[in-house]
PDB file of C-alpha atoms in Angstrom:
ATOM      1  CA  UNK R   1      22.108   0.555 -10.190  1.00 95.00           C
ATOM      2  CA  UNK R   2      19.732   3.605 -10.082  1.00 96.00           C
ATOM      3  CA  UNK R   3      19.603   4.445  -6.391  1.00 97.00           C
ATOM      4  CA  UNK R   4      18.550   7.371  -3.995  1.00 98.00           C
ATOM      5  CA  UNK R   5      19.819   7.309  -0.487  1.00 98.00           C
ATOM      6  CA  UNK R   6      18.674   9.882   2.154  1.00 98.00           C
ATOM      7  CA  UNK R   7      20.413  11.039   5.261  1.00 98.00           C
ATOM      8  CA  UNK R   8      20.006  13.613   8.056  1.00 98.00           C
ATOM      9  CA  UNK R   9      17.194  12.640   9.918  1.00 97.00           C
ATOM     10  CA  UNK R  10      16.858  12.575  13.758  1.00 97.00           C
ATOM     11  CA  UNK R  11      15.460  13.988  16.625  1.00 98.00           C
ATOM     12  CA  UNK R  12      15.032  17.937  16.889  1.00 98.00           C
ATOM     13  CA  UNK R  13      13.150  19.847  19.387  1.00 97.00           C
ATOM     14  CA  UNK R  14      10.204  22.107  18.261  1.00 98.00           C
ATOM     15  CA  UNK R  15      11.394  25.203  16.685  1.00 98.00           C
ATOM     16  CA  UNK R  16      14.575  23.600  15.781  1.00 98.00           C
ATOM     17  CA  UNK R  17      16.334  22.917  12.366  1.00 98.00           C
ATOM     18  CA  UNK R  18      17.414  19.877  10.219  1.00 98.00           C
ATOM     19  CA  UNK R  19      19.031  19.555   6.912  1.00 98.00           C
ATOM     20  CA  UNK R  20      18.342  16.305   4.890  1.00 98.00           C
ATOM     21  CA  UNK R  21      20.396  15.415   1.797  1.00 98.00           C
ATOM     22  CA  UNK R  22      19.627  12.786  -0.660  1.00 98.00           C
ATOM     23  CA  UNK R  23      22.360  11.215  -2.919  1.00 98.00           C
ATOM     24  CA  UNK R  24      21.785   9.907  -6.107  1.00 98.00           C
ATOM     25  CA  UNK R  25      23.633   7.397  -8.355  1.00 98.00           C
ATOM     26  CA  UNK R  26      23.310   5.168 -11.272  1.00 97.00           C
ATOM     27  CA  UNK R  27      21.841   7.970 -13.320  1.00 97.00           C
ATOM     28  CA  UNK R  28      22.044  11.421 -14.713  1.00 97.00           C
ATOM     29  CA  UNK R  29      20.957  13.115 -11.893  1.00 97.00           C
ATOM     30  CA  UNK R  30      21.033  16.807 -13.759  1.00 97.00           C
ATOM     31  CA  UNK R  31      18.365  15.521 -16.227  1.00 96.00           C
ATOM     32  CA  UNK R  32      15.802  14.870 -13.585  1.00 96.00           C
ATOM     33  CA  UNK R  33      13.222  16.802 -11.540  1.00 96.00           C
ATOM     34  CA  UNK R  34      13.238  16.001  -7.883  1.00 97.00           C
ATOM     35  CA  UNK R  35      10.936  15.976  -5.127  1.00 97.00           C
ATOM     36  CA  UNK R  36      10.456  15.365  -1.168  1.00 98.00           C
ATOM     37  CA  UNK R  37       7.552  13.334   0.197  1.00 98.00           C
ATOM     38  CA  UNK R  38       6.747  12.537   3.751  1.00 98.00           C
ATOM     39  CA  UNK R  39       4.915  10.085   5.567  1.00 98.00           C
ATOM     40  CA  UNK R  40       3.783  10.641   9.156  1.00 98.00           C
ATOM     41  CA  UNK R  41       3.923   7.428  11.213  1.00 97.00           C
ATOM     42  CA  UNK R  42       0.890   5.153  10.309  1.00 96.00           C
ATOM     43  CA  UNK R  43      -0.549   7.861   7.970  1.00 97.00           C
ATOM     44  CA  UNK R  44      -0.631   8.478   4.159  1.00 97.00           C
ATOM     45  CA  UNK R  45       1.976  10.081   1.606  1.00 98.00           C
ATOM     46  CA  UNK R  46       2.206  14.080   1.728  1.00 97.00           C
ATOM     47  CA  UNK R  47       4.250  15.857  -1.372  1.00 97.00           C
ATOM     48  CA  UNK R  48       6.385  18.278   0.130  1.00 98.00           C
ATOM     49  CA  UNK R  49       8.537  20.106  -2.582  1.00 97.00           C
ATOM     50  CA  UNK R  50       9.688  20.042  -5.947  1.00 96.00           C
ATOM     51  CA  UNK R  51      12.761  21.156  -7.742  1.00 96.00           C
ATOM     52  CA  UNK R  52      13.627  21.343 -11.410  1.00 95.00           C
ATOM     53  CA  UNK R  53      16.395  19.596 -13.185  1.00 95.00           C
ATOM     54  CA  UNK R  54      18.316  23.148 -13.117  1.00 96.00           C
ATOM     55  CA  UNK R  55      17.188  24.036  -9.730  1.00 96.00           C
ATOM     56  CA  UNK R  56      15.706  27.258 -11.277  1.00 97.00           C
ATOM     57  CA  UNK R  57      11.954  26.370 -10.536  1.00 95.00           C
ATOM     58  CA  UNK R  58      10.810  25.179  -7.112  1.00 97.00           C
ATOM     59  CA  UNK R  59       7.464  24.671  -5.400  1.00 96.00           C
ATOM     60  CA  UNK R  60       6.259  24.053  -1.873  1.00 97.00           C
ATOM     61  CA  UNK R  61       3.449  22.554  -0.106  1.00 96.00           C
ATOM     62  CA  UNK R  62       1.378  24.964   1.928  1.00 95.00           C
ATOM     63  CA  UNK R  63       2.128  23.091   4.932  1.00 96.00           C
ATOM     64  CA  UNK R  64       6.057  23.760   4.787  1.00 98.00           C
ATOM     65  CA  UNK R  65       6.449  26.970   2.690  1.00 97.00           C
ATOM     66  CA  UNK R  66       8.199  29.532   4.480  1.00 97.00           C
ATOM     67  CA  UNK R  67       9.915  27.083   6.750  1.00 98.00           C
ATOM     68  CA  UNK R  68      11.583  24.605   4.094  1.00 98.00           C
ATOM     69  CA  UNK R  69      14.025  25.067   1.286  1.00 98.00           C
ATOM     70  CA  UNK R  70      14.627  22.739  -1.302  1.00 98.00           C
ATOM     71  CA  UNK R  71      17.918  22.677  -3.066  1.00 98.00           C
ATOM     72  CA  UNK R  72      20.379  20.742  -5.236  1.00 98.00           C
ATOM     73  CA  UNK R  73      23.931  20.480  -6.275  1.00 98.00           C
ATOM     74  CA  UNK R  74      24.183  18.900  -9.625  1.00 98.00           C
ATOM     75  CA  UNK R  75      27.859  18.843  -9.461  1.00 98.00           C
ATOM     76  CA  UNK R  76      27.416  16.432  -6.388  1.00 98.00           C
ATOM     77  CA  UNK R  77      24.712  14.592  -7.451  1.00 98.00           C
ATOM     78  CA  UNK R  78      22.835  15.328  -4.299  1.00 98.00           C
ATOM     79  CA  UNK R  79      19.308  16.893  -3.232  1.00 98.00           C
ATOM     80  CA  UNK R  80      18.558  19.089   0.059  1.00 98.00           C
ATOM     81  CA  UNK R  81      16.027  19.993   2.343  1.00 98.00           C
ATOM     82  CA  UNK R  82      16.439  22.658   4.816  1.00 98.00           C
ATOM     83  CA  UNK R  83      13.907  22.268   7.538  1.00 98.00           C
ATOM     84  CA  UNK R  84      13.675  25.286   9.817  1.00 98.00           C
ATOM     85  CA  UNK R  85      11.101  26.204  12.626  1.00 98.00           C
ATOM     86  CA  UNK R  86       9.973  22.431  13.029  1.00 98.00           C
ATOM     87  CA  UNK R  87       6.605  21.566  14.518  1.00 98.00           C
ATOM     88  CA  UNK R  88       5.590  18.248  15.981  1.00 98.00           C
ATOM     89  CA  UNK R  89       3.436  17.738  12.908  1.00 98.00           C
ATOM     90  CA  UNK R  90       6.559  17.496  10.890  1.00 98.00           C
ATOM     91  CA  UNK R  91       7.397  14.327  12.267  1.00 98.00           C
ATOM     92  CA  UNK R  92       7.294  11.791   9.373  1.00 98.00           C
ATOM     93  CA  UNK R  93       9.624   9.594   7.248  1.00 98.00           C
ATOM     94  CA  UNK R  94      11.098  11.851   4.516  1.00 98.00           C
ATOM     95  CA  UNK R  95      11.719  10.234   1.137  1.00 98.00           C
ATOM     96  CA  UNK R  96      13.528  11.939  -2.028  1.00 98.00           C
ATOM     97  CA  UNK R  97      12.056  10.824  -5.220  1.00 98.00           C
ATOM     98  CA  UNK R  98      13.041  11.070  -8.605  1.00 97.00           C
ATOM     99  CA  UNK R  99      10.349  12.258 -11.407  1.00 94.00           C
ATOM    100  CA  UNK R 100      10.663  12.447 -15.075  1.00 80.00           C
ATOM    101  CA  UNK R 101       7.243  13.631 -15.649  1.00 82.00           C
ATOM    102  CA  UNK R 102       5.475  14.788 -12.476  1.00 78.00           C
ATOM    103  CA  UNK R 103       3.596  13.452 -10.915  1.00 88.00           C
ATOM    104  CA  UNK R 104       5.203  10.224 -11.738  1.00 94.00           C
ATOM    105  CA  UNK R 105       7.577   9.552  -8.924  1.00 97.00           C
ATOM    106  CA  UNK R 106       9.596   6.444 -10.471  1.00 96.00           C
ATOM    107  CA  UNK R 107      12.465   6.254  -8.038  1.00 97.00           C
ATOM    108  CA  UNK R 108      12.431   6.552  -4.189  1.00 98.00           C
ATOM    109  CA  UNK R 109      14.865   6.543  -1.425  1.00 98.00           C
ATOM    110  CA  UNK R 110      14.494   4.350   1.767  1.00 98.00           C
ATOM    111  CA  UNK R 111      13.394   7.198   3.561  1.00 98.00           C
ATOM    112  CA  UNK R 112      14.928   8.990   6.876  1.00 98.00           C
ATOM    113  CA  UNK R 113      13.100   9.506   9.912  1.00 98.00           C
ATOM    114  CA  UNK R 114      12.636  12.977  11.298  1.00 98.00           C
ATOM    115  CA  UNK R 115      11.136  13.121  14.824  1.00 98.00           C
ATOM    116  CA  UNK R 116      10.367  16.680  16.449  1.00 98.00           C
ATOM    117  CA  UNK R 117       9.714  16.214  20.183  1.00 97.00           C
ATOM    118  CA  UNK R 118      10.812  17.851  23.221  1.00 95.00           C
TER     119      UNK R 118
ATOM    120  CA  UNK E   1      -5.997  22.797  -3.067  1.00 54.00           C
ATOM    121  CA  UNK E   2      -7.515  19.756  -4.700  1.00 65.00           C
ATOM    122  CA  UNK E   3      -8.213  16.487  -2.581  1.00 91.00           C
ATOM    123  CA  UNK E   4      -7.873  13.096  -3.991  1.00 96.00           C
ATOM    124  CA  UNK E   5     -10.243  10.379  -2.332  1.00 97.00           C
ATOM    125  CA  UNK E   6      -9.819   6.606  -1.947  1.00 98.00           C
ATOM    126  CA  UNK E   7     -11.615   3.981  -0.275  1.00 97.00           C
ATOM    127  CA  UNK E   8      -9.531   2.985   3.054  1.00 96.00           C
ATOM    128  CA  UNK E   9      -9.759  -0.791   2.544  1.00 97.00           C
ATOM    129  CA  UNK E  10     -10.565  -3.042  -0.030  1.00 98.00           C
ATOM    130  CA  UNK E  11     -10.228  -6.849  -0.395  1.00 97.00           C
ATOM    131  CA  UNK E  12      -9.710  -9.424  -2.958  1.00 97.00           C
ATOM    132  CA  UNK E  13      -9.924 -13.153  -3.178  1.00 97.00           C
ATOM    133  CA  UNK E  14      -6.809 -14.724  -4.346  1.00 97.00           C
ATOM    134  CA  UNK E  15      -6.710 -14.744  -8.065  1.00 97.00           C
ATOM    135  CA  UNK E  16      -9.622 -12.643  -8.610  1.00 97.00           C
ATOM    136  CA  UNK E  17      -9.582  -8.937 -10.100  1.00 98.00           C
ATOM    137  CA  UNK E  18      -9.772  -5.986  -8.150  1.00 98.00           C
ATOM    138  CA  UNK E  19     -10.428  -2.119  -8.826  1.00 98.00           C
ATOM    139  CA  UNK E  20      -9.012   0.430  -6.640  1.00 98.00           C
ATOM    140  CA  UNK E  21     -10.447   3.885  -7.292  1.00 98.00           C
ATOM    141  CA  UNK E  22      -9.364   7.474  -6.753  1.00 98.00           C
ATOM    142  CA  UNK E  23     -11.663  10.370  -7.156  1.00 97.00           C
ATOM    143  CA  UNK E  24     -10.852  14.248  -7.692  1.00 95.00           C
ATOM    144  CA  UNK E  25     -11.443  17.133  -9.497  1.00 93.00           C
ATOM    145  CA  UNK E  26      -7.870  17.120 -10.634  1.00 92.00           C
ATOM    146  CA  UNK E  27      -8.222  13.904 -12.724  1.00 94.00           C
ATOM    147  CA  UNK E  28     -10.527  15.506 -15.261  1.00 94.00           C
ATOM    148  CA  UNK E  29      -7.396  17.515 -16.450  1.00 91.00           C
ATOM    149  CA  UNK E  30      -4.409  15.139 -15.128  1.00 92.00           C
ATOM    150  CA  UNK E  31      -3.563  11.526 -15.129  1.00 94.00           C
ATOM    151  CA  UNK E  32      -3.093   9.939 -11.854  1.00 96.00           C
ATOM    152  CA  UNK E  33       0.067   7.601 -11.045  1.00 97.00           C
ATOM    153  CA  UNK E  34      -0.382   4.585  -8.567  1.00 98.00           C
ATOM    154  CA  UNK E  35       2.077   3.355  -6.203  1.00 98.00           C
ATOM    155  CA  UNK E  36       2.200   0.430  -4.147  1.00 98.00           C
ATOM    156  CA  UNK E  37       3.663   0.246  -0.634  1.00 98.00           C
ATOM    157  CA  UNK E  38       4.434  -2.732   1.471  1.00 98.00           C
ATOM    158  CA  UNK E  39       5.096  -2.255   5.466  1.00 96.00           C
ATOM    159  CA  UNK E  40       8.729  -0.712   6.402  1.00 96.00           C
ATOM    160  CA  UNK E  41       9.338   0.059   2.569  1.00 97.00           C
ATOM    161  CA  UNK E  42       9.314   3.061   0.253  1.00 98.00           C
ATOM    162  CA  UNK E  43       6.641   3.345  -2.264  1.00 98.00           C
ATOM    163  CA  UNK E  44       6.821   1.745  -5.699  1.00 98.00           C
ATOM    164  CA  UNK E  45       5.481   3.298  -8.870  1.00 98.00           C
ATOM    165  CA  UNK E  46       3.278   0.809 -10.568  1.00 98.00           C
ATOM    166  CA  UNK E  47       1.265   2.761 -13.187  1.00 97.00           C
ATOM    167  CA  UNK E  48       1.765   6.360 -14.502  1.00 96.00           C
ATOM    168  CA  UNK E  49       0.312   8.340 -17.306  1.00 93.00           C
ATOM    169  CA  UNK E  50      -2.821   6.846 -19.551  1.00 92.00           C
ATOM    170  CA  UNK E  51      -1.644   3.529 -18.606  1.00 95.00           C
ATOM    171  CA  UNK E  52       1.916   2.687 -18.507  1.00 95.00           C
ATOM    172  CA  UNK E  53       3.682   0.416 -16.208  1.00 96.00           C
ATOM    173  CA  UNK E  54       7.425   0.923 -15.127  1.00 95.00           C
ATOM    174  CA  UNK E  55       9.774  -1.853 -16.112  1.00 94.00           C
ATOM    175  CA  UNK E  56       9.509  -4.675 -13.737  1.00 96.00           C
ATOM    176  CA  UNK E  57       5.941  -4.181 -12.810  1.00 97.00           C
ATOM    177  CA  UNK E  58       3.787  -7.256 -13.789  1.00 97.00           C
ATOM    178  CA  UNK E  59       1.017  -6.701 -16.436  1.00 96.00           C
ATOM    179  CA  UNK E  60      -1.559  -7.710 -14.079  1.00 97.00           C
ATOM    180  CA  UNK E  61      -1.587  -4.036 -13.134  1.00 98.00           C
ATOM    181  CA  UNK E  62      -3.327  -1.570 -15.102  1.00 98.00           C
ATOM    182  CA  UNK E  63      -4.993   1.835 -15.017  1.00 97.00           C
ATOM    183  CA  UNK E  64      -7.762   3.948 -16.446  1.00 97.00           C
ATOM    184  CA  UNK E  65      -9.814   6.867 -16.058  1.00 96.00           C
ATOM    185  CA  UNK E  66     -13.136   8.286 -16.647  1.00 96.00           C
ATOM    186  CA  UNK E  67     -14.235  11.858 -15.547  1.00 95.00           C
ATOM    187  CA  UNK E  68     -13.112  12.518 -12.108  1.00 96.00           C
ATOM    188  CA  UNK E  69     -12.016   9.047 -11.291  1.00 97.00           C
ATOM    189  CA  UNK E  70      -9.053   7.231 -11.959  1.00 97.00           C
ATOM    190  CA  UNK E  71      -8.750   3.357 -11.435  1.00 98.00           C
ATOM    191  CA  UNK E  72      -6.105   0.622 -10.480  1.00 98.00           C
ATOM    192  CA  UNK E  73      -7.129  -2.765 -11.663  1.00 98.00           C
ATOM    193  CA  UNK E  74      -5.074  -5.896 -11.047  1.00 98.00           C
ATOM    194  CA  UNK E  75      -6.331  -8.872 -12.752  1.00 98.00           C
ATOM    195  CA  UNK E  76      -5.512 -12.136 -10.876  1.00 97.00           C
ATOM    196  CA  UNK E  77      -4.515 -10.613  -7.542  1.00 97.00           C
ATOM    197  CA  UNK E  78      -1.549 -12.577  -5.907  1.00 97.00           C
ATOM    198  CA  UNK E  79      -0.446 -12.849  -2.191  1.00 97.00           C
ATOM    199  CA  UNK E  80       2.284 -10.337  -2.731  1.00 97.00           C
ATOM    200  CA  UNK E  81      -0.177  -7.600  -4.168  1.00 98.00           C
ATOM    201  CA  UNK E  82      -1.379  -7.337  -0.398  1.00 98.00           C
ATOM    202  CA  UNK E  83      -0.202  -3.647   0.423  1.00 98.00           C
ATOM    203  CA  UNK E  84      -1.219  -0.036   0.472  1.00 98.00           C
ATOM    204  CA  UNK E  85      -1.880   1.834  -2.683  1.00 98.00           C
ATOM    205  CA  UNK E  86      -1.781   5.451  -3.299  1.00 98.00           C
ATOM    206  CA  UNK E  87      -2.752   7.778  -6.292  1.00 98.00           C
ATOM    207  CA  UNK E  88      -1.425  11.026  -7.016  1.00 97.00           C
ATOM    208  CA  UNK E  89      -1.864  14.128  -9.553  1.00 96.00           C
ATOM    209  CA  UNK E  90      -1.033  17.409 -10.096  1.00 93.00           C
ATOM    210  CA  UNK E  91      -3.192  20.011  -8.173  1.00 90.00           C
ATOM    211  CA  UNK E  92      -5.745  21.393 -10.346  1.00 83.00           C
ATOM    212  CA  UNK E  93      -5.732  24.723  -8.901  1.00 83.00           C
ATOM    213  CA  UNK E  94      -2.551  26.034 -11.238  1.00 76.00           C
ATOM    214  CA  UNK E  95      -0.263  26.095  -8.451  1.00 80.00           C
ATOM    215  CA  UNK E  96       2.037  23.356  -9.892  1.00 84.00           C
ATOM    216  CA  UNK E  97       1.511  21.429  -6.682  1.00 93.00           C
ATOM    217  CA  UNK E  98       0.901  17.363  -6.117  1.00 95.00           C
ATOM    218  CA  UNK E  99      -1.631  15.936  -4.318  1.00 96.00           C
ATOM    219  CA  UNK E 100      -1.773  12.200  -2.861  1.00 97.00           C
ATOM    220  CA  UNK E 101      -4.859  10.147  -2.029  1.00 97.00           C
ATOM    221  CA  UNK E 102      -5.278   8.985   1.282  1.00 97.00           C
ATOM    222  CA  UNK E 103      -4.231   5.290   0.368  1.00 98.00           C
ATOM    223  CA  UNK E 104      -6.050   2.233   0.211  1.00 98.00           C
ATOM    224  CA  UNK E 105      -5.126  -0.984   2.135  1.00 98.00           C
ATOM    225  CA  UNK E 106      -5.488  -4.035  -0.155  1.00 98.00           C
ATOM    226  CA  UNK E 107      -6.065  -7.122   1.455  1.00 98.00           C
ATOM    227  CA  UNK E 108      -5.655 -10.788  -0.487  1.00 97.00           C
ATOM    228  CA  UNK E 109      -7.913 -13.136   0.940  1.00 94.00           C
TER     229      UNK E 109
END
């Protein structure tokens, strides 16, 4: 079964850091581009970041650039999002999503909740 | 960056046809993809490219595009189609970003 499973979410204080992980299974992870997408409570979807299959090309939304870092380990079939200098407005469910052709995100994880609050 | 605009809410009678639209300058250059999201669940891709359905998506879902507007059409809406629908596409500013529409809440009456 093709599957993405996120982990690492939780409650963090403003200014703090958190590292999200996304474990892939059921497909050749190293062949696919990956993305992080977030959804604030009661709000719509917001694209956060993209990484190419090799990891050589990376893009970030302006709202997170300079604070978040996307990476991947193809040997471990895993995607990561290092989030630093977190703000209240970063509170959201974070999804990892596979894309064979951007912007078609064909497989999504179940999401992990990040809450930034004092 | 580009923006994609969707109507916040649309309703359709059971068994009837409904069109959900997405407007934005980027759609003049790039196809939209469409996602269905039910409460408490992750989004599901329903249409991508010119008019492609992933495996398992019923053929009552179809996509089209004209000018700066992309459309998702559900022909013969079912009760289980009640959900939020989001479009997305590439940003047209050349920054390789992705943009999502604000979403449309579809109610099946």
